[in-house]
Amino acid sequence: MSKKRRKKKQDDHIDESWLIPYADLLTLLLALFIVLFAMSSIDSTKFKALANSFYNEFQGGTGLLDYTSPVEPPTQDTVGDVKAENNKNQPSATPTPTKSPTKKNNESAADAEKKRQIAELKKNVDGYIQSKNLTGKLKTTITQDGLLITIFNDILFDSGSATVRSPYRKVTTDLAGLLVNSNPKTITITGHTDNVPIRNSRFQSNWDLSVMRSVNFMKILLDNPGLSPKLFSVKGYGEYKPVAPNTSAEGRKKNRRVEVLVEPKVIVPSNR
């Protein structure tokens, strides 16, 4: 009878040998997960919080087996290594180019030289206007691009005509001499009209008239051999860029004009 009882007690014993390989499997899976997670681009703060949660979960109890958790709490070095790896994988930011002091000085010198040349040309043209009693017929304006010389059409052209009037061809040739001395980079000639429709067979619109007035004015300037055709460009805006309302005779007179924009040539020293 005693042998039978002893055998029954052994049959009631629960076999726990499977827990060891099961725990090993969990450890391997956890290690694999941490390695994969560390190789990805992660935030160091989130990684530290996640590692702590795993550590607390496995360290909090031992279950059926008194088995120490293989997960170590993250240290500052671990977090630092992950952060360094993340920074290594991130593309480096393109540095913002900065101008060297030499280049800044050269540009400042170029701006000063450009202003000096514009001021000198303005002084010469204004002196010519006063000496020839042309005040109100020509004027000069300093712009961001250069010196703008405005010649009102009443002294250059007859109404509806693009031919420069003979008495004022001399004004154009004198102006060419002043431009030669200024050593220009570019010269842009722009024609403008009022809004009165053109009424002759030579020009179909004020656009055509304004362009031809610019071209004929340029041809007289180019009679001076000191001016290269490569410097010039011509435009015609017709009635579409007025400087005054076309509702009065005085306003229309201001809108009929030829503008000469002179951009000075400035040489910027190269940086080496």
Short mmCIF file of C-alpha atoms in Angstrom, two decimals:
data_model
loop_
_atom_site.label_atom_id
_atom_site.label_comp_id
_atom_site.label_asym_id
_atom_site.label_seq_id
_atom_site.Cartn_x
_atom_site.Cartn_y
_atom_site.Cartn_z
CA MET A 1 0.00 0.00 0.00
CA SER A 2 2.83 2.45 0.79
CA LYS A 3 4.47 1.97 -2.61
CA LYS A 4 1.30 2.87 -4.45
CA ARG A 5 0.87 6.09 -2.48
CA ARG A 6 4.47 7.14 -3.19
CA LYS A 7 3.99 6.60 -6.93
CA LYS A 8 0.86 8.71 -6.98
CA LYS A 9 2.66 11.63 -5.35
CA GLN A 10 5.36 11.52 -8.07
CA ASP A 11 2.72 11.58 -10.79
CA ASP A 12 1.23 14.77 -9.32
CA HIS A 13 4.53 16.69 -9.63
CA ILE A 14 4.46 19.40 -12.46
CA ASP A 15 7.35 19.27 -14.90
CA GLU A 16 8.85 22.80 -15.17
CA SER A 17 11.83 21.98 -17.35
CA TRP A 18 10.27 23.78 -20.35
CA LEU A 19 10.59 27.16 -18.65
CA ILE A 20 14.34 27.35 -19.13
CA PRO A 21 14.36 27.15 -22.96
CA TYR A 22 11.27 29.36 -23.01
CA ALA A 23 13.08 32.02 -21.00
CA ASP A 24 16.11 31.71 -23.26
CA LEU A 25 13.89 32.19 -26.30
CA LEU A 26 12.35 35.32 -24.81
CA THR A 27 15.80 36.67 -24.03
CA LEU A 28 16.99 36.09 -27.59
CA LEU A 29 13.89 37.73 -29.06
CA LEU A 30 14.29 40.71 -26.76
CA ALA A 31 17.96 41.09 -27.64
CA LEU A 32 17.16 40.90 -31.35
CA PHE A 33 14.44 43.51 -30.97
CA ILE A 34 16.75 45.89 -29.10
CA VAL A 35 19.50 45.51 -31.74
CA LEU A 36 17.07 46.17 -34.61
CA PHE A 37 15.54 49.06 -32.75
CA ALA A 38 18.95 50.60 -31.99
CA MET A 39 19.98 50.36 -35.66
CA SER A 40 16.99 52.44 -36.75
CA SER A 41 16.76 56.23 -36.46
CA ILE A 42 15.28 56.80 -33.01
CA ASP A 43 15.08 59.50 -30.47
CA SER A 44 17.42 58.91 -27.51
CA THR A 45 14.81 59.99 -24.95
CA LYS A 46 12.22 57.55 -26.33
CA PHE A 47 14.82 54.77 -26.40
CA LYS A 48 15.73 55.36 -22.79
CA ALA A 49 12.07 55.28 -21.72
CA LEU A 50 11.42 52.10 -23.71
CA ALA A 51 14.50 50.34 -22.28
CA ASN A 52 13.48 51.29 -18.75
CA SER A 53 10.01 49.85 -19.28
CA PHE A 54 11.51 46.54 -20.47
CA TYR A 55 13.92 46.51 -17.56
CA ASN A 56 11.18 47.17 -14.99
CA GLU A 57 8.95 44.55 -16.55
CA PHE A 58 11.56 41.79 -16.44
CA GLN A 59 13.12 42.84 -13.13
CA GLY A 60 9.78 43.24 -11.34
CA GLY A 61 9.20 39.51 -10.65
CA THR A 62 10.77 36.09 -11.18
CA GLY A 63 7.65 33.98 -11.82
CA LEU A 64 7.96 30.24 -11.33
CA LEU A 65 11.73 30.25 -11.77
CA ASP A 66 14.09 32.48 -9.89
CA TYR A 67 15.71 33.73 -13.12
CA THR A 68 17.51 37.06 -13.28
CA SER A 69 16.49 39.34 -16.17
CA PRO A 70 19.20 39.69 -18.85
CA VAL A 71 18.13 43.23 -19.70
CA GLU A 72 20.42 45.83 -18.19
CA PRO A 73 19.15 49.32 -17.50
CA PRO A 74 20.33 51.82 -20.07
CA THR A 75 23.34 53.90 -19.07
CA GLN A 76 24.38 57.33 -20.23
CA ASP A 77 27.03 55.75 -22.45
CA THR A 78 24.42 53.54 -24.14
CA VAL A 79 22.15 56.47 -24.86
CA GLY A 80 25.09 58.50 -26.07
CA ASP A 81 26.17 55.74 -28.47
CA VAL A 82 22.67 55.49 -29.95
CA LYS A 83 22.46 59.25 -30.36
CA ALA A 84 25.88 59.36 -32.01
CA GLU A 85 24.87 56.59 -34.41
CA ASN A 86 21.68 58.43 -35.29
CA ASN A 87 23.60 61.61 -35.98
CA LYS A 88 26.00 59.65 -38.16
CA ASN A 89 23.15 58.29 -40.28
CA GLN A 90 21.47 61.68 -40.68
CA PRO A 91 22.53 63.73 -43.74
CA SER A 92 24.79 66.58 -42.78
CA ALA A 93 23.29 70.05 -43.13
CA THR A 94 24.67 72.15 -45.97
CA PRO A 95 26.54 75.07 -44.45
CA THR A 96 25.25 78.51 -45.41
CA PRO A 97 27.83 80.20 -47.59
CA THR A 98 29.17 83.37 -46.10
CA LYS A 99 30.91 86.14 -47.91
CA SER A 100 34.52 86.63 -47.08
CA PRO A 101 35.59 90.04 -45.74
CA THR A 102 37.59 90.59 -48.93
CA LYS A 103 34.57 89.96 -51.14
CA LYS A 104 32.42 92.26 -49.02
CA ASN A 105 35.02 94.98 -49.27
CA ASN A 106 35.22 94.55 -53.04
CA GLU A 107 31.45 94.79 -53.41
CA SER A 108 31.34 97.87 -51.20
CA ALA A 109 34.08 99.43 -53.29
CA ALA A 110 32.20 98.55 -56.49
CA ASP A 111 28.98 100.11 -55.18
CA ALA A 112 30.85 103.26 -54.20
CA GLU A 113 32.50 103.44 -57.62
CA LYS A 114 29.16 102.93 -59.38
CA LYS A 115 27.57 105.76 -57.39
CA ARG A 116 30.54 107.98 -58.11
CA GLN A 117 30.30 107.40 -61.87
CA ILE A 118 26.53 107.99 -61.89
CA ALA A 119 26.93 111.22 -59.92
CA GLU A 120 29.70 112.42 -62.25
CA LEU A 121 27.63 111.68 -65.37
CA LYS A 122 24.61 113.43 -63.87
CA LYS A 123 26.74 116.47 -63.08
CA ASN A 124 28.02 116.62 -66.67
CA VAL A 125 24.58 116.18 -68.26
CA ASP A 126 22.96 118.70 -65.90
CA GLY A 127 25.73 121.17 -66.74
CA TYR A 128 25.06 120.66 -70.45
CA ILE A 129 21.30 121.15 -69.95
CA GLN A 130 21.87 124.46 -68.17
CA SER A 131 24.47 125.71 -70.64
CA LYS A 132 22.19 125.00 -73.62
CA ASN A 133 19.07 126.35 -71.89
CA LEU A 134 17.34 122.95 -72.17
CA THR A 135 15.76 122.92 -68.69
CA GLY A 136 12.31 121.38 -68.97
CA LYS A 137 13.23 119.63 -72.20
CA LEU A 138 15.79 117.23 -70.75
CA LYS A 139 16.13 115.97 -67.19
CA THR A 140 18.21 113.43 -65.27
CA THR A 141 17.19 111.02 -62.52
CA ILE A 142 19.39 108.66 -60.50
CA THR A 143 17.88 105.18 -60.31
CA GLN A 144 18.99 101.89 -58.78
CA ASP A 145 20.35 100.74 -62.14
CA GLY A 146 22.06 103.90 -63.28
CA LEU A 147 21.35 107.39 -64.62
CA LEU A 148 18.05 107.94 -66.46
CA ILE A 149 18.13 110.78 -69.02
CA THR A 150 14.69 111.83 -70.23
CA ILE A 151 14.28 113.77 -73.49
CA PHE A 152 10.76 114.98 -74.15
CA ASN A 153 9.54 114.25 -77.66
CA ASP A 154 8.43 117.81 -78.38
CA ILE A 155 12.02 118.80 -79.13
CA LEU A 156 12.94 115.58 -80.97
CA PHE A 157 9.95 114.57 -83.11
CA ASP A 158 7.04 116.09 -84.91
CA SER A 159 3.61 114.68 -84.11
CA GLY A 160 3.18 111.18 -85.58
CA SER A 161 6.80 111.12 -86.82
CA ALA A 162 9.79 109.01 -85.79
CA THR A 163 12.40 111.19 -87.52
CA VAL A 164 14.57 113.29 -85.21
CA ARG A 165 14.12 116.98 -86.03
CA SER A 166 17.19 118.60 -87.61
CA PRO A 167 17.53 121.49 -85.11
CA TYR A 168 17.92 119.00 -82.24
CA ARG A 169 20.17 116.40 -83.86
CA LYS A 170 23.03 118.38 -82.33
CA VAL A 171 21.60 117.74 -78.86
CA THR A 172 21.71 114.01 -79.58
CA THR A 173 25.29 114.07 -80.83
CA ASP A 174 26.39 116.15 -77.82
CA LEU A 175 24.75 113.62 -75.55
CA ALA A 176 26.68 110.85 -77.33
CA GLY A 177 29.93 112.63 -76.44
CA LEU A 178 28.96 112.74 -72.79
CA LEU A 179 28.14 109.03 -72.85
CA VAL A 180 31.53 108.15 -74.35
CA ASN A 181 33.32 109.88 -71.49
CA SER A 182 31.21 107.98 -68.91
CA ASN A 183 32.54 104.55 -70.03
CA PRO A 184 29.08 102.90 -69.88
CA LYS A 185 28.36 99.21 -69.45
CA THR A 186 24.93 99.29 -71.12
CA ILE A 187 22.72 101.95 -72.69
CA THR A 188 18.99 101.22 -72.92
CA ILE A 189 16.79 103.52 -75.01
CA THR A 190 13.03 103.39 -74.40
CA GLY A 191 10.32 105.17 -76.37
CA HIS A 192 6.97 106.30 -74.93
CA THR A 193 3.89 108.01 -76.37
CA ASP A 194 0.64 109.45 -75.08
CA ASN A 195 -2.68 107.63 -75.54
CA VAL A 196 -3.80 109.53 -78.63
CA PRO A 197 -4.26 106.93 -81.41
CA ILE A 198 -1.81 107.20 -84.30
CA ARG A 199 -3.44 108.45 -87.54
CA ASN A 200 -1.09 107.77 -90.42
CA SER A 201 -0.21 104.91 -92.72
CA ARG A 202 3.40 104.52 -91.52
CA PHE A 203 2.60 103.27 -88.01
CA GLN A 204 -0.18 100.90 -87.06
CA SER A 205 -0.02 101.71 -83.34
CA ASN A 206 1.73 103.82 -80.73
CA TRP A 207 3.87 100.79 -80.02
CA ASP A 208 5.35 100.93 -83.52
CA LEU A 209 5.88 104.66 -83.20
CA SER A 210 7.64 104.42 -79.84
CA VAL A 211 9.96 101.66 -81.05
CA MET A 212 10.98 103.50 -84.21
CA ARG A 213 11.67 106.68 -82.28
CA SER A 214 14.00 104.71 -80.01
CA VAL A 215 15.78 103.12 -82.96
CA ASN A 216 16.26 106.42 -84.83
CA PHE A 217 17.53 108.15 -81.70
CA MET A 218 20.01 105.29 -81.15
CA LYS A 219 21.30 105.56 -84.74
CA ILE A 220 22.34 109.15 -84.16
CA LEU A 221 24.15 108.22 -80.96
CA LEU A 222 25.98 105.48 -82.85
CA ASP A 223 27.37 108.02 -85.29
CA ASN A 224 29.92 108.59 -82.54
CA PRO A 225 32.66 105.98 -83.12
CA GLY A 226 33.40 105.87 -79.40
CA LEU A 227 30.12 104.07 -78.70
CA SER A 228 29.88 100.37 -79.53
CA PRO A 229 26.58 98.96 -80.84
CA LYS A 230 27.08 96.12 -78.34
CA LEU A 231 26.22 98.54 -75.53
CA PHE A 232 22.74 99.35 -76.83
CA SER A 233 19.26 97.94 -76.58
CA VAL A 234 15.96 99.58 -77.54
CA LYS A 235 12.43 99.24 -76.22
CA GLY A 236 9.04 100.70 -77.02
CA TYR A 237 6.15 100.84 -74.57
CA GLY A 238 3.77 103.00 -76.57
CA GLU A 239 1.16 104.57 -74.29
CA TYR A 240 1.32 101.89 -71.61
CA LYS A 241 3.85 103.36 -69.16
CA PRO A 242 2.72 106.94 -68.60
CA VAL A 243 4.33 109.19 -65.99
CA ALA A 244 1.33 111.53 -65.89
CA PRO A 245 -2.42 111.29 -66.58
CA ASN A 246 -3.34 111.57 -70.25
CA THR A 247 -6.40 113.64 -69.35
CA SER A 248 -4.68 116.98 -70.06
CA ALA A 249 -2.37 118.42 -72.69
CA GLU A 250 0.34 118.92 -70.08
CA GLY A 251 0.11 115.28 -68.97
CA ARG A 252 0.25 113.98 -72.54
CA LYS A 253 3.29 116.16 -73.18
CA LYS A 254 5.14 114.52 -70.27
CA ASN A 255 4.26 111.05 -71.51
CA ARG A 256 5.73 111.66 -74.99
CA ARG A 257 9.38 111.01 -74.24
CA VAL A 258 12.54 109.06 -74.95
CA GLU A 259 14.44 107.68 -71.97
CA VAL A 260 18.13 106.79 -71.98
CA LEU A 261 19.22 104.55 -69.08
CA VAL A 262 22.99 104.49 -68.65
CA GLU A 263 24.48 101.77 -66.45
CA PRO A 264 28.13 102.45 -65.61
CA LYS A 265 30.86 99.88 -66.04
CA VAL A 266 32.37 98.88 -62.69
CA ILE A 267 35.24 96.41 -62.45
CA VAL A 268 35.20 94.32 -59.24
CA PRO A 269 38.64 92.94 -58.30
CA SER A 270 38.72 89.14 -58.34
CA ASN A 271 39.41 87.24 -55.11
CA ARG A 272 42.43 84.96 -55.16
#
